[in-house]
Coordinates of C-alpha atoms and ligand atoms in Angstrom, one line a residue:
X197 CA 37.2 -80.3 -164.7
X198 CA 39.4 -77.3 -164.5
X199 CA 42.5 -77.7 -162.4
X200 CA 43.1 -74.0 -161.7
X201 CA 41.3 -71.7 -159.4
X202 CA 38.9 -69.4 -161.3
X203 CA 40.3 -65.8 -161.7
X204 CA 37.6 -64.7 -159.2
X205 CA 39.0 -67.2 -156.6
X206 CA 42.6 -66.1 -157.3
X207 CA 41.5 -62.5 -156.7
X208 CA 39.6 -63.5 -153.5
X209 CA 42.7 -65.1 -152.0
X210 CA 45.4 -62.8 -153.4
X211 CA 44.6 -59.6 -155.2
X212 CA 41.5 -58.3 -153.4
X213 CA 42.5 -59.7 -150.0
X214 CA 43.9 -56.9 -147.9
X215 CA 45.6 -56.5 -144.5
X216 CA 42.7 -55.3 -142.5
X217 CA 42.7 -52.6 -139.8
X218 CA 39.0 -52.4 -138.9
X219 CA 36.4 -55.1 -138.2
X220 CA 32.7 -55.6 -138.3
X221 CA 30.9 -57.1 -135.3
X222 CA 30.3 -60.4 -137.1
X223 CA 31.7 -63.1 -134.8
X224 CA 34.0 -66.0 -135.9
X225 CA 33.0 -69.5 -134.7
X226 CA 35.2 -72.1 -133.2
X227 CA 34.3 -74.4 -136.1
X228 CA 35.5 -71.9 -138.6
X229 CA 38.8 -71.4 -136.7
X230 CA 39.3 -75.1 -136.7
X231 CA 38.5 -75.3 -140.4
X232 CA 41.3 -72.8 -141.1
X233 CA 43.7 -74.9 -139.1
X234 CA 42.7 -78.1 -141.0
X235 CA 43.0 -76.5 -144.4
X236 CA 46.3 -74.8 -143.5
X237 CA 47.7 -78.1 -142.3
X238 CA 47.5 -79.5 -145.8
X239 CA 50.4 -77.3 -146.9
X240 CA 53.8 -78.9 -147.2
X241 CA 56.7 -78.7 -144.7
X242 CA 60.1 -80.2 -144.6
X243 CA 59.9 -83.9 -143.7
X244 CA 56.3 -83.1 -142.8
X245 CA 57.5 -81.6 -139.6
X246 CA 54.6 -79.2 -139.1
X247 CA 56.1 -76.9 -136.4
X248 CA 53.3 -74.3 -136.3
X249 CA 51.3 -74.1 -133.1
X250 CA 48.4 -71.6 -132.8
X251 CA 46.7 -70.0 -129.9
X252 CA 43.4 -68.3 -130.7
X253 CA 42.7 -65.3 -128.5
X254 CA 39.0 -64.6 -128.5
X255 CA 37.3 -64.3 -125.1
X256 CA 37.3 -60.8 -123.4
X257 CA 39.6 -62.2 -120.7
X258 CA 42.1 -63.5 -123.1
X259 CA 42.0 -60.3 -125.1
X260 CA 42.8 -58.3 -122.0
X261 CA 45.8 -60.6 -121.4
X262 CA 46.9 -59.8 -125.0
X263 CA 46.6 -56.0 -124.5
X264 CA 50.0 -55.3 -122.9
X265 CA 51.7 -57.5 -125.5
X266 CA 50.8 -55.5 -128.6
X267 CA 52.6 -52.4 -129.8
X268 CA 50.7 -49.1 -129.8
X269 CA 49.7 -48.8 -133.5
X270 CA 48.3 -52.3 -133.5
X271 CA 46.4 -52.1 -130.2
X272 CA 43.0 -50.8 -131.1
X273 CA 42.5 -53.0 -134.1
X274 CA 43.7 -56.1 -132.2
X275 CA 41.3 -55.4 -129.3
X276 CA 38.4 -54.9 -131.8
X277 CA 39.1 -58.0 -133.9
X278 CA 36.7 -61.0 -133.3
X279 CA 39.8 -63.2 -132.9
X280 CA 43.5 -62.9 -132.8
X281 CA 45.7 -65.9 -133.7
X282 CA 49.1 -66.2 -132.1
X283 CA 51.1 -68.1 -134.7
X284 CA 54.0 -69.9 -132.9
X285 CA 56.7 -72.3 -134.0
X286 CA 57.7 -75.3 -131.8
X287 CA 61.5 -75.8 -131.6
X288 CA 60.7 -79.2 -130.2
X289 CA 58.7 -80.2 -133.3
X290 CA 61.0 -83.2 -133.9
X291 CA 59.7 -84.9 -130.8
X292 CA 56.2 -85.1 -132.3
X293 CA 57.0 -86.6 -135.7
X294 CA 56.5 -90.3 -135.2
X295 CA 53.1 -90.4 -136.9
X296 CA 53.8 -87.6 -139.3
X297 CA 57.1 -89.1 -140.6
X298 CA 57.4 -92.7 -139.3
X299 CA 60.4 -93.7 -141.4
X300 CA 62.4 -90.6 -140.5
X301 CA 64.8 -90.3 -137.6
X302 CA 64.0 -86.8 -136.6
X303 CA 65.8 -87.0 -133.2
X304 CA 69.0 -88.0 -135.1
X305 CA 68.7 -85.0 -137.4
X306 CA 67.5 -82.3 -135.0
X307 CA 67.8 -83.6 -131.5
X308 CA 71.5 -82.8 -131.1
X309 CA 71.6 -79.4 -132.9
X310 CA 69.4 -76.8 -131.3
X311 CA 70.3 -74.1 -133.9
X312 CA 69.3 -76.4 -136.7
X313 CA 66.1 -77.3 -135.0
X314 CA 65.2 -73.7 -134.4
X315 CA 66.1 -72.6 -137.9
X316 CA 63.9 -75.3 -139.4
X317 CA 61.0 -74.6 -137.0
X318 CA 61.2 -70.9 -137.9
X319 CA 61.4 -71.5 -141.6
X320 CA 58.6 -74.1 -141.8
X321 CA 56.5 -72.4 -139.2
X322 CA 56.6 -69.2 -141.2
X323 CA 55.7 -71.1 -144.3
X324 CA 52.7 -72.5 -142.4
X325 CA 51.8 -69.0 -141.3
X326 CA 51.4 -68.1 -145.1
X327 CA 49.2 -71.2 -145.6
X328 CA 47.2 -70.1 -142.5
X329 CA 46.5 -66.7 -144.1
X330 CA 45.5 -68.1 -147.4
X331 CA 43.3 -70.8 -145.8
X332 CA 41.5 -68.1 -143.7
X333 CA 40.9 -66.1 -146.9
X334 CA 39.7 -69.1 -148.8
X335 CA 37.2 -69.7 -146.0
X336 CA 35.8 -66.2 -146.1
X337 CA 37.8 -64.6 -143.3
X338 CA 39.8 -61.4 -143.5
X339 CA 43.3 -61.2 -141.9
X340 CA 45.5 -58.6 -140.3
X341 CA 49.0 -60.1 -139.9
X342 CA 51.3 -58.3 -137.4
X343 CA 54.8 -58.6 -136.1
X344 CA 54.4 -55.4 -134.0
X345 CA 54.2 -57.1 -130.6
X346 CA 56.4 -57.8 -127.6
X347 CA 57.5 -61.4 -128.1
X348 CA 58.8 -61.8 -124.6
X349 CA 55.5 -60.6 -123.1
X350 CA 53.4 -62.8 -125.4
X351 CA 55.5 -65.8 -124.4
X352 CA 55.2 -65.0 -120.7
X353 CA 51.4 -64.4 -120.9
X354 CA 50.4 -67.2 -123.2
X355 CA 53.2 -69.8 -123.5
X356 CA 54.3 -70.6 -119.9
X357 CA 53.4 -74.3 -120.4
X358 CA 55.2 -74.5 -123.8
X359 CA 58.8 -73.6 -123.2
X360 CA 59.8 -74.7 -126.7
X361 CA 57.3 -72.6 -128.5
X362 CA 58.1 -69.1 -129.8
X363 CA 55.7 -66.4 -130.9
X364 CA 56.2 -65.7 -134.6
X365 CA 53.3 -63.7 -136.1
X366 CA 49.9 -62.4 -134.8
X367 CA 47.0 -62.5 -137.2
X368 CA 43.7 -60.6 -136.5
X369 CA 40.8 -62.5 -137.9
X370 CA 37.2 -61.5 -138.7
X371 CA 35.3 -59.7 -141.4
X372 CA 37.1 -56.6 -142.3
X373 CA 35.7 -53.1 -142.5
X374 CA 36.8 -51.8 -145.9
X375 CA 36.4 -48.2 -144.8
X376 CA 39.4 -48.7 -142.5
X377 CA 41.7 -49.9 -145.2
X378 CA 44.8 -47.9 -146.2
X379 CA 45.4 -47.3 -149.9
X380 CA 47.1 -50.5 -151.2
X381 CA 50.8 -50.1 -152.0
X382 CA 52.2 -51.5 -155.3
X383 CA 54.0 -54.8 -155.5
X384 CA 57.4 -55.2 -157.1
X385 CA 57.3 -56.1 -160.8
X386 CA 58.2 -59.7 -161.7
X387 CA 61.1 -58.2 -163.7
X388 CA 62.6 -57.0 -160.5
X389 CA 61.9 -60.1 -158.4
X390 CA 62.6 -62.9 -160.8
X391 CA 64.9 -64.3 -163.4
X392 CA 64.2 -67.2 -165.6
X393 CA 67.4 -68.8 -166.7
Ligands
FMN250 C1 54.6 -60.7 -141.3 C2 53.8 -59.5 -141.4 C3 53.9 -58.5 -140.4 C4 53.2 -57.4 -140.4 N1 53.2 -56.5 -139.3 C5 52.3 -55.5 -139.3 C6 52.2 -54.7 -138.1 O1 52.8 -55.0 -137.1 N2 51.3 -53.7 -138.2 C7 50.5 -53.4 -139.3 O2 49.7 -52.5 -139.2 N3 50.6 -54.1 -140.4 C8 51.5 -55.2 -140.4 N4 51.6 -56.0 -141.6 C9 50.7 -55.6 -142.7 C10 51.6 -55.2 -144.0 O3 52.0 -53.9 -143.8 C11 50.7 -55.4 -145.2 O4 50.4 -56.8 -145.3 C12 51.4 -54.9 -146.5 O5 51.6 -53.6 -146.4 C13 50.5 -55.2 -147.7 O6 49.2 -54.6 -147.5 P1 48.0 -55.3 -148.2 O7 47.9 -56.7 -147.7 O8 46.8 -54.5 -147.6 O9 48.1 -55.2 -149.6 C14 52.3 -57.1 -141.5 C15 52.2 -58.1 -142.6 C16 53.0 -59.2 -142.5 C17 52.8 -60.3 -143.6

């Protein structure tokens, strides 16, 4: 059995997958959103710390709550998307690692150093955001990642019960309308971005 993705699958997840600005009316089910979470959770994090937390904004009420939190150029496409995921990271991740890393004294490493805990949560939570996007694409969803939002407003509107979570990246989810895509910009060459010593 082949241990690589087919070229078609590689293209599905990377080359042909775009950052979408328009959406069809096709809805996205709860089941599919949870499948994305389950698949993304398989990606590695330091000490298995898994600091990403996600709030899916889907109902009309929740979308209205999101409206004032999104910057102008991102507003229409966010309101039109079937779902918007608020990808957060939990600075207090180390309090929830007993099952995930039973032999590791997370409190000793992170509990006395807030800067270290935040740095690690941001680093690993952002890694998990990448896994989230690839998982969504692997499951047939299109994504529109965005950092054009008001972090303080998102946290006030959606995270009042989670004082240790910070909003990191928003991702619109659904089935993209290709007609609304912008021309794709080139990626740097591997000669520019890498050295093999
Ligand atoms: C972390 C992140 C933040 C982004 N923020 C925005 C944003 O606020 N607004 C927007 O229109 N696009 C945003 N983008 C989309 C990028 O501009 C886009 O992914 C990039 O130009 C590559 O385009 P492509 O995926 O269609 O090839 C963001 C992408 C990422 C990964």
